[in-house]
PDB file of C-alpha atoms in Angstrom:
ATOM      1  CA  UNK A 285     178.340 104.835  67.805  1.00 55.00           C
ATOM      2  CA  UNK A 286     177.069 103.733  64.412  1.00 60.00           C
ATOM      3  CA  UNK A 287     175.714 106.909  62.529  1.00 87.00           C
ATOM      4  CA  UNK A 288     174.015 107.240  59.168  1.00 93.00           C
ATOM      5  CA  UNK A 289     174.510 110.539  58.140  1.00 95.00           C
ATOM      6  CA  UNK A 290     172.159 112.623  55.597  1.00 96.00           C
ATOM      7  CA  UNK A 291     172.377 115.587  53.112  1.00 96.00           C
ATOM      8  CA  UNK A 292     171.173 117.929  52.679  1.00 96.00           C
ATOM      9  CA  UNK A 293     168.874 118.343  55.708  1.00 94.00           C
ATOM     10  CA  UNK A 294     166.498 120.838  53.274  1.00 96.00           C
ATOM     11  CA  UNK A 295     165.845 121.012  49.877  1.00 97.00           C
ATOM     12  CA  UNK A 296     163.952 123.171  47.539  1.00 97.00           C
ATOM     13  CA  UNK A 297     163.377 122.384  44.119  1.00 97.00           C
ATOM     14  CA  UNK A 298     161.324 123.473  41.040  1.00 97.00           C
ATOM     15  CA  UNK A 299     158.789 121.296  39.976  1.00 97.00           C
ATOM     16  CA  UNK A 300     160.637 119.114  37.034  1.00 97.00           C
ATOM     17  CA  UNK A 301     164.103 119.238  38.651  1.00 97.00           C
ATOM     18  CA  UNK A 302     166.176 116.105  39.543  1.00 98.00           C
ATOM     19  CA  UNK A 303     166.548 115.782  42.831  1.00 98.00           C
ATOM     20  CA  UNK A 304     169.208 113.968  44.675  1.00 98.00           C
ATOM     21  CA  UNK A 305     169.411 112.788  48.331  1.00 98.00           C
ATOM     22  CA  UNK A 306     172.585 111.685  49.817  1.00 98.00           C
ATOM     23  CA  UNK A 307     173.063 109.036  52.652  1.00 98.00           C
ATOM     24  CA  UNK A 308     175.983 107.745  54.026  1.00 97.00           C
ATOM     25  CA  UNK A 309     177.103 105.214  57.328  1.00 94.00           C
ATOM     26  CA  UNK A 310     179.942 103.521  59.219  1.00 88.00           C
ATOM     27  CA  UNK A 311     179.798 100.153  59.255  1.00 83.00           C
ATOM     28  CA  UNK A 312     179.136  97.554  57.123  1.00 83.00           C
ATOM     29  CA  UNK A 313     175.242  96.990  57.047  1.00 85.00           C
ATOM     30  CA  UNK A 314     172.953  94.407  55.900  1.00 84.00           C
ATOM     31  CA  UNK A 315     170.233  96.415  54.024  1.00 88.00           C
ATOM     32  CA  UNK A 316     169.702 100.108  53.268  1.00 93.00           C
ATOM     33  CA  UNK A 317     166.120 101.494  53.494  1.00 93.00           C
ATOM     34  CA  UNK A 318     164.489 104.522  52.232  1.00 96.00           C
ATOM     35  CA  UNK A 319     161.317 105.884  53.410  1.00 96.00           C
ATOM     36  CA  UNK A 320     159.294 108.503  53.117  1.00 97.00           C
ATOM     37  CA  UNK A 321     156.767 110.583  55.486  1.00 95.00           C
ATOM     38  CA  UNK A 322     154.286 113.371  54.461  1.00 91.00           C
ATOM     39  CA  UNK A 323     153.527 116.036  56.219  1.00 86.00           C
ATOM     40  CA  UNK A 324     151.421 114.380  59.512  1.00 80.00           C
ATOM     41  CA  UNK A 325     151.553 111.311  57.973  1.00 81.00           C
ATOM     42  CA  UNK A 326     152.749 107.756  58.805  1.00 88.00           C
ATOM     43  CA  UNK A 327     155.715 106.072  57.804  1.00 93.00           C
ATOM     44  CA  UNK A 328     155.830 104.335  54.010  1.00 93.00           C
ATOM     45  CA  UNK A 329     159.017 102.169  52.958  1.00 92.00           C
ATOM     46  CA  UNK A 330     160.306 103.221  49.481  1.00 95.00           C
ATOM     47  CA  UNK A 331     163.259 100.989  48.882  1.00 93.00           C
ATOM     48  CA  UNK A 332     165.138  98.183  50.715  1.00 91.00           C
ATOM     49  CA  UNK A 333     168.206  97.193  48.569  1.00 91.00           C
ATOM     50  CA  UNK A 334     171.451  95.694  49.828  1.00 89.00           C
ATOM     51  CA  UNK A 335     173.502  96.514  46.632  1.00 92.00           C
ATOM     52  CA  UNK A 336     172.867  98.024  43.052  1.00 94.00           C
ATOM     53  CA  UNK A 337     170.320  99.883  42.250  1.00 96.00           C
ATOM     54  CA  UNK A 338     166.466  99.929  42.324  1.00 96.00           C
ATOM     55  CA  UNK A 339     163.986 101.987  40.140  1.00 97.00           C
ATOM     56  CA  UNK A 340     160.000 102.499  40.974  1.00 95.00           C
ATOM     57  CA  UNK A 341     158.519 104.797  38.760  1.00 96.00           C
ATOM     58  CA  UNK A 342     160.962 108.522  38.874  1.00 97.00           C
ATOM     59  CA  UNK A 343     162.357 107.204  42.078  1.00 97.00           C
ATOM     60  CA  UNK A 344     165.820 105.755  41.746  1.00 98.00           C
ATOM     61  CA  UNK A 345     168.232 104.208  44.916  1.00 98.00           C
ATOM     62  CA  UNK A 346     171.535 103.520  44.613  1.00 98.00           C
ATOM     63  CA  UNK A 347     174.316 101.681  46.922  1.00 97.00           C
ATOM     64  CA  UNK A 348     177.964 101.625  46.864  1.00 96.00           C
ATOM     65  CA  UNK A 349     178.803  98.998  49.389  1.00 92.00           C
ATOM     66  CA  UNK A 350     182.625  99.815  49.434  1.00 93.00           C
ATOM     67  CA  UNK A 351     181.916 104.124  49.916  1.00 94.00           C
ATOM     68  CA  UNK A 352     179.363 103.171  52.006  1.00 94.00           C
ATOM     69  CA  UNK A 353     176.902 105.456  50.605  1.00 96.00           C
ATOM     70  CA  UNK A 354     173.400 105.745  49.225  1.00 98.00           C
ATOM     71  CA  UNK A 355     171.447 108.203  46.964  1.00 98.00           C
ATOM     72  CA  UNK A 356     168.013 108.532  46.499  1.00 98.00           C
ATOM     73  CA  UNK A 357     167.277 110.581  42.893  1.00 98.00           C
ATOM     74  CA  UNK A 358     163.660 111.305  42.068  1.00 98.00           C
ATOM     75  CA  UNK A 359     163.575 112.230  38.274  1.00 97.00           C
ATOM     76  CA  UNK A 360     161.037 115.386  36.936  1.00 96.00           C
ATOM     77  CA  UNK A 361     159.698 115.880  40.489  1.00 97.00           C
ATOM     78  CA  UNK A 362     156.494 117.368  41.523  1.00 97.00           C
ATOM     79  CA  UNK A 363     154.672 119.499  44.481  1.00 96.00           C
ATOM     80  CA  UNK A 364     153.755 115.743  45.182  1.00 95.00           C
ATOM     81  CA  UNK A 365     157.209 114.384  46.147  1.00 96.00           C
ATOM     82  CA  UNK A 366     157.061 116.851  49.051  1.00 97.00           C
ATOM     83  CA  UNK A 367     157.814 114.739  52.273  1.00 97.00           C
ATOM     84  CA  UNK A 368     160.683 113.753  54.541  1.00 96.00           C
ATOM     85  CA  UNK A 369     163.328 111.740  53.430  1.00 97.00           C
ATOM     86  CA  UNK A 370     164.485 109.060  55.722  1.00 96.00           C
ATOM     87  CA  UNK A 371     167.408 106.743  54.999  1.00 96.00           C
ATOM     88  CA  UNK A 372     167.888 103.801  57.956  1.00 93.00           C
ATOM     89  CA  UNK A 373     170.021 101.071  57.581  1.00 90.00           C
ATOM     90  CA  UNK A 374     170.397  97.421  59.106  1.00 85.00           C
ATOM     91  CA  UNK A 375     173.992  96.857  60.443  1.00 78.00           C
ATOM     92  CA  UNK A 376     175.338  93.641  60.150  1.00 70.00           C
ATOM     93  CA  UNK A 377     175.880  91.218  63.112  1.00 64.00           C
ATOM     94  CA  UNK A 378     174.753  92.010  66.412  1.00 55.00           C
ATOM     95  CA  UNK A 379     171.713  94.113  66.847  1.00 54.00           C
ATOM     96  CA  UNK A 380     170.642  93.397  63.686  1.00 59.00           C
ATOM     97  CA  UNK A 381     167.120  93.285  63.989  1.00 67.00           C
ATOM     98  CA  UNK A 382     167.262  97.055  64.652  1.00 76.00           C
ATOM     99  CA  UNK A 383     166.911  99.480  62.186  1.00 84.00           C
ATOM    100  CA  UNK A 384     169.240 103.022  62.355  1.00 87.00           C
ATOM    101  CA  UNK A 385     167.662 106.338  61.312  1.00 91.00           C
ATOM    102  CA  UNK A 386     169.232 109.330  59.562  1.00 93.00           C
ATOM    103  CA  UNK A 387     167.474 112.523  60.867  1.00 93.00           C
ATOM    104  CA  UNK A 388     165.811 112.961  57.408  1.00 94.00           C
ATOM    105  CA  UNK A 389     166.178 115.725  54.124  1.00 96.00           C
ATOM    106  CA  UNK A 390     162.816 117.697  54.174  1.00 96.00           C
ATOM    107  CA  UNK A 391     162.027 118.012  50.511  1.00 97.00           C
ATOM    108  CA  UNK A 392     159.338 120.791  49.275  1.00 97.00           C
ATOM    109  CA  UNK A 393     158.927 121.200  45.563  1.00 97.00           C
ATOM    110  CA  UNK A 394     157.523 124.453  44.145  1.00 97.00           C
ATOM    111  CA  UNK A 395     154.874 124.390  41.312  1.00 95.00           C
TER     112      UNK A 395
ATOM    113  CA  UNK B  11     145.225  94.219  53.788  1.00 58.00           C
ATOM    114  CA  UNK B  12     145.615  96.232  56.895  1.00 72.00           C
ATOM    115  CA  UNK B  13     149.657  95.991  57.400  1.00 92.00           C
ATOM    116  CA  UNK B  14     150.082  97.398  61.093  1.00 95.00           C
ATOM    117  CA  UNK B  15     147.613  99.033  62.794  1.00 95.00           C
ATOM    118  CA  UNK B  16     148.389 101.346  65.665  1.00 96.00           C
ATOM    119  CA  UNK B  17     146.038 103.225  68.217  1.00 96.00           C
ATOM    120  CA  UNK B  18     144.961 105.857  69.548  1.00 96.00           C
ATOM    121  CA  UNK B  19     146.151 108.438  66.473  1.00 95.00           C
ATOM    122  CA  UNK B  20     146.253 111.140  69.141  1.00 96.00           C
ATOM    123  CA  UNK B  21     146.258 111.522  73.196  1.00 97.00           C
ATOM    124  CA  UNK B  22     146.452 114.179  75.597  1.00 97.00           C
ATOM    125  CA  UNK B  23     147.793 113.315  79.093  1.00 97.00           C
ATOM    126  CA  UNK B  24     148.243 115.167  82.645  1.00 97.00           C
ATOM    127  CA  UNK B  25     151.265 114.077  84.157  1.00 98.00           C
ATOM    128  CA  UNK B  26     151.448 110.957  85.891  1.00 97.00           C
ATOM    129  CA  UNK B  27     148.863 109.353  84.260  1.00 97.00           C
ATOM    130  CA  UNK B  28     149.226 105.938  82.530  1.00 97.00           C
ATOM    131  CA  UNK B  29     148.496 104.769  78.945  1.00 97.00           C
ATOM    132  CA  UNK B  30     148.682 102.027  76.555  1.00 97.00           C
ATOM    133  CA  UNK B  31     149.740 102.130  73.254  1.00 98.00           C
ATOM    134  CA  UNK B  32     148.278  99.442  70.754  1.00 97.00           C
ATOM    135  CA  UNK B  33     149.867  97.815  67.894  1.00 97.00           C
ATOM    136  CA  UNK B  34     148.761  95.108  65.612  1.00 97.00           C
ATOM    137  CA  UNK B  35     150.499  93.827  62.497  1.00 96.00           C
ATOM    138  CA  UNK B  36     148.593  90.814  59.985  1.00 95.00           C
ATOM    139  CA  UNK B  37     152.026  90.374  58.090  1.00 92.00           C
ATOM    140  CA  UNK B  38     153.269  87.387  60.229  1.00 91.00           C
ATOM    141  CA  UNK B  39     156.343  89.377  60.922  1.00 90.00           C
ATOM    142  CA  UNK B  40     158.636  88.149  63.931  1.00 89.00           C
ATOM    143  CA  UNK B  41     160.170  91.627  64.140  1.00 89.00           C
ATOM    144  CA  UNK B  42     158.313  94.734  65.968  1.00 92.00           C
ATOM    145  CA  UNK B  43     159.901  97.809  67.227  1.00 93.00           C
ATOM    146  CA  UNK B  44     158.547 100.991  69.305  1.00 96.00           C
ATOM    147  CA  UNK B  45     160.157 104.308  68.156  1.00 95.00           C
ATOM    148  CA  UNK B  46     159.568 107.992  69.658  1.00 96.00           C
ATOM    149  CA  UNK B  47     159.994 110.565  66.484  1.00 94.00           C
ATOM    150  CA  UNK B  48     161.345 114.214  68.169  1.00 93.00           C
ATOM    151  CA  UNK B  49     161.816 117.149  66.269  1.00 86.00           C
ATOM    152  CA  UNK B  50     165.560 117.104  64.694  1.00 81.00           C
ATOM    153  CA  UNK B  51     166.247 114.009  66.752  1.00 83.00           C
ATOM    154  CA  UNK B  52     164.792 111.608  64.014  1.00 85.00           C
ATOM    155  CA  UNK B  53     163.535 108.347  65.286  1.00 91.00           C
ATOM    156  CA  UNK B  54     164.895 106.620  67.900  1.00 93.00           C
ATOM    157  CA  UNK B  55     164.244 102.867  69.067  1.00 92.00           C
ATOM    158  CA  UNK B  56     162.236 102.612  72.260  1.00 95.00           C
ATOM    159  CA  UNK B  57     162.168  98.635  73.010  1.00 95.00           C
ATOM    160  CA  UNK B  58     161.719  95.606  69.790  1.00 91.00           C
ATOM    161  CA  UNK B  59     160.742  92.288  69.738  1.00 92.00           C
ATOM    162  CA  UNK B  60     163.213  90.481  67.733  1.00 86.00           C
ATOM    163  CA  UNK B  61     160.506  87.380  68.043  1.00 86.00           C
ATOM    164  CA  UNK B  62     157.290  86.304  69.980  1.00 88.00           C
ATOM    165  CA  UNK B  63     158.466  85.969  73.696  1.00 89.00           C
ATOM    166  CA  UNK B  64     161.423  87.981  73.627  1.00 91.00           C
ATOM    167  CA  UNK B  65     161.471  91.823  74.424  1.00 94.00           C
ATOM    168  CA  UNK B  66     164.722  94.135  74.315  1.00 92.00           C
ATOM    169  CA  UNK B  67     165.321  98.207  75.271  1.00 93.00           C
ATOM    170  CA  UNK B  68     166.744 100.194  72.337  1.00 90.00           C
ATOM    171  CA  UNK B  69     168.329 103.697  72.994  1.00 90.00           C
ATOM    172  CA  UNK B  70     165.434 105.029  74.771  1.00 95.00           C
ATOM    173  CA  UNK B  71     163.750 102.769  76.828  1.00 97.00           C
ATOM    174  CA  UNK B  72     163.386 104.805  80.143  1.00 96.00           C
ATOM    175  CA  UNK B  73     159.991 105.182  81.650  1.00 96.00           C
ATOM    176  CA  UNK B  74     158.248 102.769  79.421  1.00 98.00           C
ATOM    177  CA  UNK B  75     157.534  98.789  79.286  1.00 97.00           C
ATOM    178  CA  UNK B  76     156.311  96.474  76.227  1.00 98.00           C
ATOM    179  CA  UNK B  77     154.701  93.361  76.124  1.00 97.00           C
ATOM    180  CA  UNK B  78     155.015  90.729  73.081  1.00 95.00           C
ATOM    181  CA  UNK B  79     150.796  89.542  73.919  1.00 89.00           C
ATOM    182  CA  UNK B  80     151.647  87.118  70.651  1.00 95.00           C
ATOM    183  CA  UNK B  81     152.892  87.111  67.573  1.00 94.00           C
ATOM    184  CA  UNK B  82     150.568  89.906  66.366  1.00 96.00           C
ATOM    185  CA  UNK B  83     150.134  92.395  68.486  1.00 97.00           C
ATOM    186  CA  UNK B  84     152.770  94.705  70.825  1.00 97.00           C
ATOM    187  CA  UNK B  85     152.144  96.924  73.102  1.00 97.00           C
ATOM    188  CA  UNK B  86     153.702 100.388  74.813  1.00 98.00           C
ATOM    189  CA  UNK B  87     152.949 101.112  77.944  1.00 98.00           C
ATOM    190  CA  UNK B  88     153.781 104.916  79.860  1.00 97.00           C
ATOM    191  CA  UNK B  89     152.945 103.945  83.731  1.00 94.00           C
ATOM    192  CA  UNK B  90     153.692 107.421  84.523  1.00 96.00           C
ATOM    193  CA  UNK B  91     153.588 109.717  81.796  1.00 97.00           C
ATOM    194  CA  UNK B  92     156.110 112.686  81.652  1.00 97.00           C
ATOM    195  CA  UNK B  93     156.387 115.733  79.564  1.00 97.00           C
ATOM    196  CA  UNK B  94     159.309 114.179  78.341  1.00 96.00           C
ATOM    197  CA  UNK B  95     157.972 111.385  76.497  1.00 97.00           C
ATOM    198  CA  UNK B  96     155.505 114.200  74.377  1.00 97.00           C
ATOM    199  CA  UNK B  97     156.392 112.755  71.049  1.00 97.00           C
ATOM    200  CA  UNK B  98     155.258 110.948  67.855  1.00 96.00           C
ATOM    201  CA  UNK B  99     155.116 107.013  68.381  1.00 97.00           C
ATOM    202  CA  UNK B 100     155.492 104.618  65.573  1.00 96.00           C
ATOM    203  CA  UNK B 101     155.008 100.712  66.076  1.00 96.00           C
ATOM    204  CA  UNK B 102     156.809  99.167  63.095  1.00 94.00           C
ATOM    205  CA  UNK B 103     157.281  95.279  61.996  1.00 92.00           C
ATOM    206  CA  UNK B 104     159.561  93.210  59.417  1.00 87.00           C
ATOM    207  CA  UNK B 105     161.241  90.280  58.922  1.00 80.00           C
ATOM    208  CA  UNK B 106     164.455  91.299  58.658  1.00 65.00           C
ATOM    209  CA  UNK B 107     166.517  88.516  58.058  1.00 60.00           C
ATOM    210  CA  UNK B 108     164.533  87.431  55.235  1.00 60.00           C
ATOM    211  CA  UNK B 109     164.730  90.604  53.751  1.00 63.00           C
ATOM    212  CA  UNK B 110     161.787  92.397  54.304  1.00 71.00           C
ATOM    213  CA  UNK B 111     160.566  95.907  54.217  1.00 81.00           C
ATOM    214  CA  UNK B 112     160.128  97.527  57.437  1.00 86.00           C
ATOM    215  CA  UNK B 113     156.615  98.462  57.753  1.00 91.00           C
ATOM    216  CA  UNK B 114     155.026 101.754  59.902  1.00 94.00           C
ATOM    217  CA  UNK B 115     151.586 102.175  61.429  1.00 94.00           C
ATOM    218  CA  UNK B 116     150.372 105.777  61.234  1.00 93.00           C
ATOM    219  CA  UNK B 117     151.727 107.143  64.411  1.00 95.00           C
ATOM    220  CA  UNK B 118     150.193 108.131  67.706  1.00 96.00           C
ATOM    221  CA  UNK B 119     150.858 112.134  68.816  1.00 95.00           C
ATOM    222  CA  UNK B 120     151.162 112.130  72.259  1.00 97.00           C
ATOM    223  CA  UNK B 121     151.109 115.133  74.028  1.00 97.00           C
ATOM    224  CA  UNK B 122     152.169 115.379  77.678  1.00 97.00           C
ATOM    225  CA  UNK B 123     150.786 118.337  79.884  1.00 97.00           C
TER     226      UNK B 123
END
């Protein structure tokens, strides 16, 4: 079974820490996607990247195709970076329209 | 600028009742997907529509049907509901082989009694 695996599952941090969130998977994939949910909240895409790196704002993502393994970093965080992390990725060939969750890092940064 | 709109937010159902859940997405996406969120399960794919006409079951499918009503709009139906299938439902769309985000409507909480 195809897995994407997360770590760590919690997190606590200090406001103004760097954070890191790991991610990793089994089989080659088409895209890697980050997203993030708030407490009783919906569902909001963060990044979609397929190799590199992508920056948006103090959020960073990062792929390495060949370790097949993501990070999400969030530079000088704050109480509002609080949220589920969710990595999901699209796996090449067939079923590829489907998307494949990791079971999420709960992040909670203290002022 | 609405992106995918899903309804109800919440429900509250006896068992064995019936219930449609409502999704709409202005996007023009081909892609929509049905996925139950569980406590320490993470989310799991009910049933997706890769494209209008076409309907598939995911890892979950039991007890529920979908319909594809046009390219817009997909729906989730419980005939009999279960307190099983007490969950958080997310309708989602993208175009994924173009390369597109994945995008969420706020959820439904269903709660089964």
């Amino acid at each position: 079974k195809n897995e994407v695996e997360q770590s760590p599952q919690n997190l606590t941090a200090q406001e103004g820490e760097f954070i890191t969130i790991n991610c990793s998977y089994s089989v080659g994939i088409s895209a890697l996607h980050w997203l993030q949910q708030h407490p009783g909240g919906g569902i909001v895409s963060l990044f979609m990247l397929s190799s590199g790196k992508k920056k948006h704002g103090r959020l960073i993502a990062t792929i390495n195709i060949q370790e097949k393994h993501s990070s999400l970093h969030i530079t000088a965080s704050h109480p509002r970076d609080s949220a589920v992390y969710i990595c999901a990725v699209t796996y090449s060939g067939a079923g590829s329209y489907q998307l494949t969750f990791g079971k999420g890092t709960k992040l909670s940064v203290i002022p | 600028n609405a992106g995918v709109t899903q309804t109800p937010k919440f429900q509250v159902l006896k068992t064995g009742q019936s219930m449609t859940l409502q999704c709409a997405q202005d996007m023009n996406h081909n892609s929509m997907y049905w996925y139950r969120q569980d406590p320490g399960m993470g989310l799991r794919l009910i049933y997706y529509s890769a494209s209008e006409g076409t309907t598939d079951k995911g890892e979950v499918p039991n007890g529920y049907n979908v319909s594809r009503l046009n390219k817009r709009e997909f729906s989730l139906r419980l005939e009999s509901a279960a307190p099983s299938q007490t969950s958080v439902y997310f309708c989602a769309s993208s175009e994924v082989f173009r390369g597109t985000e994945a995008f969420f409507g706020q959820g439904t909480r269903l709660t089964v009694v």
